[in-house]
Coordinates of C-alpha atoms in Angstrom, one line a residue:
M1 CA 48.7 -18.3 12.6
A2 CA 52.0 -18.2 14.7
N3 CA 50.9 -15.7 17.4
P4 CA 47.6 -14.4 15.8
A5 CA 46.9 -12.0 19.2
G6 CA 50.1 -10.2 17.6
E7 CA 53.7 -9.6 15.4
S8 CA 54.9 -12.7 14.4
K9 CA 58.5 -12.7 16.0
D10 CA 60.1 -14.7 13.3
E11 CA 62.7 -13.6 10.3
V12 CA 61.3 -12.0 7.6
L13 CA 61.7 -14.0 4.0
K14 CA 63.3 -12.6 1.5
L15 CA 62.7 -13.4 -2.4
D16 CA 65.7 -14.8 -5.1
F17 CA 64.3 -12.5 -8.0
D18 CA 64.6 -9.8 -5.9
R19 CA 66.2 -9.3 -3.4
R20 CA 65.5 -5.9 -2.2
L21 CA 61.8 -7.1 -1.7
M22 CA 61.2 -8.7 2.1
L23 CA 58.2 -10.4 3.7
Q24 CA 57.1 -10.0 7.0
F25 CA 54.0 -11.2 8.4
R26 CA 52.7 -9.4 11.6
G27 CA 49.9 -11.7 12.0
S28 CA 46.7 -9.6 13.4
V29 CA 48.7 -6.2 12.6
V30 CA 46.6 -6.1 9.5
T31 CA 43.4 -7.4 7.9
S32 CA 42.2 -7.6 4.2
D33 CA 38.1 -6.7 5.4
A34 CA 39.0 -2.9 6.4
G35 CA 36.2 -1.7 4.5
L36 CA 33.8 -3.7 6.6
L37 CA 34.5 -1.1 9.1
A38 CA 31.8 1.7 6.3
Y39 CA 29.0 -0.8 7.1
R40 CA 29.5 -1.1 10.1
E41 CA 28.9 2.9 10.2
L42 CA 25.8 2.1 8.7
D43 CA 24.6 0.3 11.0
D44 CA 25.5 2.0 13.4
A45 CA 23.9 4.8 12.4
L46 CA 20.9 3.9 11.2
G47 CA 20.9 0.7 14.3
L48 CA 20.1 -2.5 12.9
T49 CA 22.3 -4.7 14.9
E50 CA 21.9 -2.6 18.2
M51 CA 17.5 -2.9 17.8
T52 CA 18.4 -6.8 18.5
I53 CA 19.1 -6.4 21.8
E54 CA 14.8 -6.5 23.0
R55 CA 14.7 -8.7 20.4
L56 CA 16.6 -11.9 20.6
A57 CA 16.0 -14.6 23.1
D58 CA 19.7 -15.4 24.5
A59 CA 20.0 -18.9 25.9
R60 CA 23.1 -18.8 28.3
T61 CA 23.4 -18.6 31.2
G62 CA 25.6 -17.9 34.4
R63 CA 28.0 -14.8 33.5
N64 CA 30.9 -15.7 32.4
G65 CA 29.7 -14.9 28.1
R66 CA 32.5 -13.5 26.5
H67 CA 30.4 -12.0 24.3
A68 CA 27.0 -9.9 24.0
L69 CA 24.1 -11.3 21.9
V70 CA 24.4 -8.9 19.4
G71 CA 28.9 -9.6 19.2
L72 CA 28.1 -12.4 17.5
L73 CA 24.7 -11.8 16.1
R74 CA 27.2 -9.0 13.9
Q75 CA 30.2 -11.4 13.5
S76 CA 27.5 -14.0 12.1
V77 CA 26.3 -11.2 9.7
F78 CA 29.2 -9.3 8.5
G79 CA 31.1 -12.7 8.5
R80 CA 28.7 -13.4 5.6
L81 CA 29.0 -10.1 3.5
A82 CA 32.7 -10.2 3.6
G83 CA 32.4 -13.8 2.1
Y84 CA 32.4 -15.6 5.2
E85 CA 30.3 -18.0 4.7
D86 CA 31.6 -21.5 7.1
V87 CA 31.3 -20.8 10.6
N88 CA 34.5 -22.6 10.3
D89 CA 36.3 -19.3 9.1
A90 CA 35.4 -18.3 12.9
E91 CA 38.9 -19.9 13.9
R92 CA 40.5 -16.8 11.6
L93 CA 38.2 -14.3 11.6
R94 CA 38.4 -14.3 15.6
H95 CA 41.6 -12.9 15.5
D96 CA 41.1 -10.0 11.9
P97 CA 41.2 -6.8 13.1
A98 CA 38.2 -5.1 11.3
M99 CA 35.6 -7.8 12.7
R100 CA 36.9 -7.6 16.6
W101 CA 36.1 -3.4 16.5
I102 CA 32.5 -4.5 14.4
V103 CA 31.8 -6.6 17.8
G104 CA 33.3 -4.4 19.7
G105 CA 33.2 -5.5 23.4
K106 CA 35.1 -7.3 25.2
A107 CA 36.8 -8.3 21.4
A108 CA 38.0 -5.3 20.2
Q109 CA 41.0 -5.2 22.9
G110 CA 40.8 -9.5 21.9
C111 CA 39.3 -11.5 20.2
A112 CA 36.0 -12.1 18.7
A113 CA 34.2 -16.0 19.0
S114 CA 35.4 -19.1 18.2
P115 CA 33.7 -21.4 15.5
S116 CA 32.1 -23.7 18.4
Q117 CA 31.0 -20.6 20.1
M118 CA 29.7 -19.6 16.5
G119 CA 28.6 -23.1 15.6
R120 CA 26.1 -22.5 19.0
F121 CA 25.1 -19.3 18.4
E122 CA 23.7 -21.1 14.9
T123 CA 22.6 -23.7 14.9
R124 CA 21.6 -24.4 18.7
W125 CA 20.5 -20.5 20.3
L126 CA 18.9 -19.6 16.8
A127 CA 17.3 -22.1 16.4
A128 CA 15.1 -22.1 19.0
S129 CA 12.1 -21.5 17.7
E130 CA 11.5 -18.2 19.7
N131 CA 14.5 -17.1 18.0
L132 CA 13.9 -18.1 14.0
S133 CA 10.8 -16.2 14.5
A134 CA 12.5 -13.5 15.0
L135 CA 14.9 -14.1 13.1
A136 CA 12.7 -14.2 10.1
D137 CA 11.0 -10.8 11.4
L138 CA 14.7 -8.5 11.9
S139 CA 14.6 -8.1 8.3
G140 CA 11.7 -5.4 7.8
Q141 CA 12.5 -4.7 11.0
W142 CA 15.5 -3.1 9.8
I143 CA 14.5 -2.1 6.0
D144 CA 11.2 -0.5 8.8
L145 CA 14.6 2.0 10.0
V146 CA 15.6 2.7 6.6
H147 CA 11.8 3.4 5.2
G148 CA 12.2 6.1 9.3
R149 CA 14.8 7.6 7.4
R150 CA 14.2 7.9 4.0
P151 CA 10.1 7.5 4.1
P152 CA 8.9 6.0 0.4
R153 CA 5.7 6.5 -0.9
G154 CA 4.8 3.8 -2.0
I155 CA 5.8 0.1 -1.9
V156 CA 6.5 -2.6 -4.7
L157 CA 6.4 -6.4 -3.6
D158 CA 8.3 -8.5 -6.7
M159 CA 7.7 -12.8 -4.9
D160 CA 9.4 -15.0 -6.7
S161 CA 10.9 -18.3 -6.0
S162 CA 14.6 -20.3 -6.4
V163 CA 17.4 -23.2 -5.5
S164 CA 19.4 -23.9 -2.9
P165 CA 21.1 -27.0 -3.8
T166 CA 22.1 -29.7 -1.4
H167 CA 24.9 -32.4 -1.7
G168 CA 25.0 -33.6 1.6
E169 CA 21.9 -35.2 4.1
Q170 CA 20.5 -32.5 4.3
E171 CA 17.4 -32.8 6.0
M172 CA 14.8 -31.8 4.3
S173 CA 16.1 -31.7 1.6
V174 CA 14.5 -33.4 -1.3
W175 CA 15.1 -34.2 -5.2
N176 CA 13.8 -31.8 -6.9
G177 CA 12.7 -32.0 -10.8
H178 CA 12.6 -29.1 -12.1
Y179 CA 15.4 -27.9 -11.1
A180 CA 17.4 -31.2 -11.9
C181 CA 18.8 -31.6 -8.3
T182 CA 18.5 -32.6 -4.3
C183 CA 17.9 -29.3 -2.8
Y184 CA 16.2 -26.1 -1.1
H185 CA 13.5 -24.2 -2.5
P186 CA 13.6 -21.2 -0.4
L187 CA 10.9 -18.5 -1.3
F188 CA 11.7 -14.3 -1.6
V189 CA 9.8 -10.9 -1.3
F190 CA 12.0 -8.2 -2.4
N191 CA 10.7 -4.3 -2.9
Q192 CA 11.4 -2.0 -6.0
F193 CA 14.9 -0.4 -4.0
G194 CA 16.3 -4.6 -4.1
D195 CA 15.6 -4.7 -0.3
L196 CA 14.8 -8.2 0.4
E197 CA 11.9 -7.8 3.1
R198 CA 11.2 -11.8 4.2
C199 CA 11.5 -15.1 3.0
A200 CA 11.0 -19.0 4.0
L201 CA 13.5 -22.1 3.5
R202 CA 11.3 -24.9 2.5
A203 CA 11.5 -27.8 1.5
G204 CA 12.5 -28.9 -2.1
N205 CA 10.1 -30.9 -3.5
V206 CA 7.3 -27.7 -3.1
H207 CA 5.8 -26.3 -5.0
S208 CA 7.0 -22.4 -5.9
A209 CA 4.6 -20.5 -4.1
D210 CA 3.8 -22.9 -1.1
G211 CA 3.1 -20.8 1.9
W212 CA 2.8 -17.7 -0.1
D213 CA 1.0 -16.4 2.8
G214 CA 3.4 -16.6 5.4
V215 CA 5.9 -14.6 3.4
L216 CA 3.4 -12.6 1.6
K217 CA 1.0 -11.3 4.7
P218 CA 3.1 -9.7 7.6
V219 CA 5.2 -8.0 4.8
V220 CA 1.3 -6.7 3.8
V221 CA 0.3 -6.1 7.3
R222 CA 3.9 -4.1 8.1
Y223 CA 3.2 -1.7 5.5
Q224 CA -0.7 -1.1 6.5
G225 CA -1.4 3.1 7.1
K226 CA 2.3 3.3 6.7
V227 CA 2.6 3.4 2.7
S228 CA -0.1 5.3 0.7
R229 CA -0.3 2.2 -2.3
I230 CA 1.1 -1.0 -2.9
H231 CA 1.9 -2.3 -6.1
F232 CA 2.7 -7.1 -6.4
R233 CA 3.6 -8.6 -9.3
A234 CA 4.7 -11.7 -9.1
D235 CA 4.9 -15.1 -12.1
A236 CA 3.0 -17.7 -13.3
A237 CA 3.3 -19.9 -10.4
F238 CA 1.7 -17.5 -7.9
A239 CA -1.8 -17.1 -10.8
M240 CA -3.6 -17.9 -7.8
P241 CA -7.7 -17.4 -6.4
E242 CA -6.6 -17.3 -3.2
V243 CA -3.6 -15.0 -4.4
Y244 CA -6.2 -12.3 -6.0
E245 CA -8.6 -12.1 -3.4
F246 CA -6.1 -11.5 -1.1
L247 CA -5.0 -8.9 -2.4
E248 CA -7.5 -7.2 -3.9
S249 CA -9.0 -7.5 -0.1
E250 CA -6.0 -5.7 0.9
R251 CA -6.1 -2.8 -2.5
I252 CA -3.2 -3.6 -3.4
K253 CA -2.4 -3.4 -7.3
Y254 CA -0.8 -6.7 -9.3
A255 CA 0.3 -8.2 -12.0
I256 CA 0.6 -11.6 -11.9
R257 CA 1.8 -13.5 -15.2
L258 CA -1.1 -16.5 -16.4
P259 CA -0.9 -19.6 -17.6
A260 CA -2.0 -19.7 -21.3
N261 CA -4.7 -22.0 -22.4
R262 CA -7.2 -22.6 -25.2
V263 CA -10.2 -20.0 -24.4
L264 CA -7.5 -17.6 -24.0
Q265 CA -5.8 -18.6 -27.0
D266 CA -9.2 -18.3 -28.7
R267 CA -9.9 -14.4 -27.6
I268 CA -6.5 -13.3 -29.1
G269 CA -6.9 -15.1 -32.4
Y270 CA -6.7 -12.2 -34.7
L271 CA -3.3 -11.2 -33.1
L272 CA -1.4 -14.6 -33.9
T273 CA -1.8 -15.0 -37.6
R274 CA 1.1 -13.9 -38.9
P275 CA 0.8 -10.6 -40.2
V276 CA 0.9 -9.6 -44.2
G277 CA 4.2 -8.1 -46.2
R278 CA 7.6 -9.3 -46.1
P279 CA 9.0 -8.8 -42.3
P280 CA 10.5 -5.4 -40.9
H281 CA 13.8 -6.5 -39.1
C282 CA 13.1 -5.4 -35.6
V283 CA 9.8 -6.5 -33.4
R284 CA 6.4 -6.4 -33.7
R285 CA 4.4 -6.1 -31.1
F286 CA 1.1 -5.7 -29.9
H287 CA -1.8 -6.1 -27.2
A288 CA -5.2 -7.3 -26.5
T289 CA -7.5 -6.5 -23.1
F290 CA -9.8 -7.9 -22.9
T291 CA -12.3 -10.3 -19.5
Y292 CA -12.2 -13.5 -18.6
Q293 CA -13.5 -15.9 -15.4
A294 CA -11.6 -19.0 -15.0
G295 CA -13.4 -22.2 -13.6
S296 CA -12.3 -21.6 -10.4
W297 CA -12.6 -17.4 -10.0
T298 CA -15.7 -16.4 -8.5
K299 CA -16.1 -13.5 -10.6
P300 CA -14.0 -11.6 -13.9
R301 CA -10.8 -10.1 -14.4
R302 CA -9.2 -8.2 -16.5
V303 CA -6.5 -9.8 -18.8
I304 CA -3.4 -7.9 -21.1
A305 CA -2.0 -9.8 -23.6
K306 CA 1.1 -9.4 -25.3
V307 CA 1.9 -10.8 -28.8
E308 CA 5.6 -10.3 -30.0
W309 CA 6.6 -11.4 -33.8
H310 CA 10.5 -11.6 -34.3
P311 CA 12.1 -11.8 -36.5
G312 CA 13.6 -14.8 -37.8
E313 CA 10.9 -17.0 -36.3
L314 CA 8.1 -18.6 -37.5
Y315 CA 5.0 -18.0 -34.4
P316 CA 4.5 -15.5 -32.5
R317 CA 5.7 -14.7 -28.6
V318 CA 2.6 -15.2 -26.3
G319 CA 2.1 -13.7 -22.7
F320 CA -0.9 -12.9 -20.5
I321 CA -1.5 -10.8 -17.7
V322 CA -4.1 -11.0 -14.9
T323 CA -4.1 -7.5 -13.6
N324 CA -6.5 -5.7 -11.8
M325 CA -5.1 -2.1 -13.2
S326 CA -7.0 0.2 -15.2
R327 CA -3.4 1.7 -16.4
P328 CA -3.3 0.4 -20.4
A329 CA -2.1 -2.7 -21.1
E330 CA 1.4 -1.3 -23.1
R331 CA 2.3 0.2 -19.3
V332 CA 0.3 -3.1 -17.5
V333 CA 3.6 -4.7 -19.1
A334 CA 6.1 -2.6 -18.8
F335 CA 5.4 -2.5 -15.5
Y336 CA 5.5 -5.8 -15.7
N337 CA 8.4 -6.7 -16.7
K338 CA 10.3 -4.6 -14.7
R339 CA 10.0 -8.2 -12.1
G340 CA 12.9 -9.1 -13.3
T341 CA 14.8 -7.1 -11.2
C342 CA 13.6 -9.8 -9.1
E343 CA 15.8 -13.1 -10.5
Q344 CA 18.9 -10.6 -10.8
W345 CA 18.6 -9.8 -7.0
I346 CA 18.6 -13.3 -6.5
K347 CA 21.4 -14.3 -8.4
E348 CA 23.5 -11.9 -6.5
G349 CA 22.7 -12.9 -3.1
K350 CA 24.0 -16.4 -4.8
G351 CA 27.2 -14.3 -6.0
A352 CA 27.8 -11.9 -3.8
I353 CA 26.5 -13.0 0.0
K354 CA 27.0 -17.3 -1.1
W355 CA 22.9 -17.5 0.6
T356 CA 22.6 -21.3 -1.4
R357 CA 25.6 -22.5 1.0
L358 CA 22.8 -24.6 3.7
S359 CA 25.4 -28.0 4.8
C360 CA 24.0 -27.8 8.7
R361 CA 22.2 -31.4 9.1
T362 CA 19.1 -29.4 10.4
F363 CA 16.5 -27.9 8.5
A364 CA 16.4 -25.2 11.8
A365 CA 20.3 -24.7 11.8
N366 CA 19.6 -23.6 7.4
A367 CA 16.9 -22.2 8.4
V368 CA 18.8 -19.6 10.3
R369 CA 22.0 -19.4 7.7
L370 CA 19.4 -17.9 5.3
Q371 CA 18.2 -15.9 7.8
L372 CA 21.5 -14.3 8.4
H373 CA 22.6 -14.4 4.3
A374 CA 19.1 -11.9 4.6
L375 CA 20.3 -9.2 7.1
A376 CA 23.5 -9.7 5.5
Y377 CA 22.6 -9.1 2.2
N378 CA 20.3 -5.6 3.1
L379 CA 23.7 -4.8 5.1
G380 CA 25.2 -4.7 1.8
N381 CA 21.9 -3.1 -1.0
F382 CA 21.5 -1.1 1.7
L383 CA 24.8 1.3 1.4
R384 CA 24.9 0.7 -1.8
T385 CA 21.1 2.1 -1.9
L386 CA 22.3 5.1 0.6
A387 CA 25.5 5.4 1.3
T388 CA 27.8 5.3 -2.1
P389 CA 28.7 8.2 -4.1
E390 CA 28.2 9.3 -8.0
P391 CA 30.7 6.8 -9.7
I392 CA 30.2 3.6 -7.4
K393 CA 26.1 3.8 -7.8
D394 CA 25.6 0.9 -10.5
W395 CA 28.4 -1.3 -8.5
S396 CA 26.8 -4.8 -7.7
L397 CA 27.0 -6.5 -3.8
T398 CA 30.2 -8.4 -6.1
S399 CA 32.0 -5.4 -7.3
L400 CA 31.5 -3.9 -4.0
K401 CA 32.9 -6.4 -1.7
Q402 CA 35.7 -7.2 -4.2
K403 CA 36.0 -3.5 -3.8
L404 CA 35.6 -1.6 -1.4
I405 CA 35.4 -4.8 1.7
K406 CA 38.6 -6.3 0.9
I407 CA 40.5 -3.2 1.6
G408 CA 44.1 -4.0 3.2
A409 CA 45.0 -2.3 6.5
K410 CA 47.0 -2.4 8.6
V411 CA 46.7 -1.3 12.2
V412 CA 48.6 0.8 14.2
S413 CA 47.5 1.7 18.3
H414 CA 48.6 4.7 19.6
G415 CA 47.8 5.0 23.6
R416 CA 43.9 6.8 23.1
Y417 CA 43.2 5.6 19.7
V418 CA 43.9 3.1 17.0
A419 CA 44.6 3.5 13.0
F420 CA 43.8 1.8 10.0
Q421 CA 46.3 2.8 7.2
M422 CA 44.1 1.4 5.3
A423 CA 44.8 0.8 1.2
E424 CA 44.2 3.3 -2.0
V425 CA 44.0 1.0 -4.7
A426 CA 40.0 0.6 -6.1
I427 CA 38.7 2.8 -3.3
P428 CA 41.0 6.5 -2.8
R429 CA 40.1 8.4 0.6
Q430 CA 37.9 10.9 -1.1
M431 CA 35.2 7.8 -2.2
F432 CA 35.5 7.0 1.8
Q433 CA 35.0 9.9 2.8
E434 CA 32.0 10.9 0.5
I435 CA 30.9 7.2 1.8
L436 CA 31.3 8.4 5.6
R437 CA 29.2 12.4 4.9
L438 CA 26.6 10.0 3.4
I439 CA 25.9 7.5 6.2
A440 CA 26.4 10.6 8.6
E441 CA 23.6 12.0 6.9
L442 CA 21.2 9.3 8.0
R443 CA 21.7 9.3 11.6
P444 CA 19.2 10.9 13.2
Q445 CA 19.0 15.4 14.0
P446 CA 19.4 16.7 17.7
P447 CA 17.0 18.4 18.4
P448 CA 16.8 22.6 18.0
A449 CA 18.9 23.7 21.2
P450 CA 16.5 26.0 23.1
A451 CA 15.9 29.4 22.4

């Protein structure tokens, strides 16, 4: 960028195919991410990044700090939300007018943080043990602020692991035979609204349920006394006695897939015989419920079996679910099947937020990056669930990034205000106005005036 602080002084460029067209390069008076301002408005309405002032320790000394800690956090989170997952992107983002106003403070009239500043912030300051611990708690605290505006009656928690492939010498990145790659193996807990309650980065060769208590228990503690009921779902990797016992001690209803074995198969042998007659062109589905106690269990538990005969298949598809729910077997199976949306949210995090980009050398720095990606994901999901008009309510985070965040705008500065002249292509003015109206409804209401 020849003149990053203002407009280019060079002459215009002309195109030969039509000499009426001219190209002018305006430097930092044009942005391609003007839609981020709607997310900054939501951030301000909920007080999300502002709450970090008291939770993150500033490792800087002296009085010459150019940017406040909260401004650096905003640059990290909002940059990732817009698709800039590398610290090197700060070389351009520091001059972007939308990012400068999002960061606030001195950046609004000057520049946001440089790549070296962002590198120190993410790999040194946030990687300190106390800040990394506070950062891991921040996603849940943000969700508490959202629930403070719109309290839920109950919470459904979905736990699942995922894979983050690595392509270098990252610390604790190990070959995983199941995924057939060198990777990290992070663990996630979502709620039914798609918010990421908590996550943790782990070495690539650990079991899918390794460290489940360090991720799940803090979430349960946060909700104790706040909601009337908590439900939990997970796949067969979390079918362990210690998980059942913890959930039962906290009075949490659960449905967890149970690995098949010979004893379970024998209990439903009467359903595994192929039905007599010509098979129909639809799936035939049967359920069974019975009490079962594995050798490692301290007591018997309810198990539900689902047997499906699909057209053209010789053998049935069989699945088992262990649960402490009393509802009919069909309803328990339907409840468990909704766990699939958790996998979709993980895919959105990978696709829209790029949270598999964990390219730092040290494990602590990569753990910080994962937490920052989680905050960016939650901010994007908050706007989708709380402040999107009906026509775009079903948009994915990728669609919102491409059509809402990536709005081009020209910045015009006046004496008392700054105007972003935004393009109306995918998001017209009326829809953007509706988004801002929905955000305004989330702001705390002022106390009534005394009579």
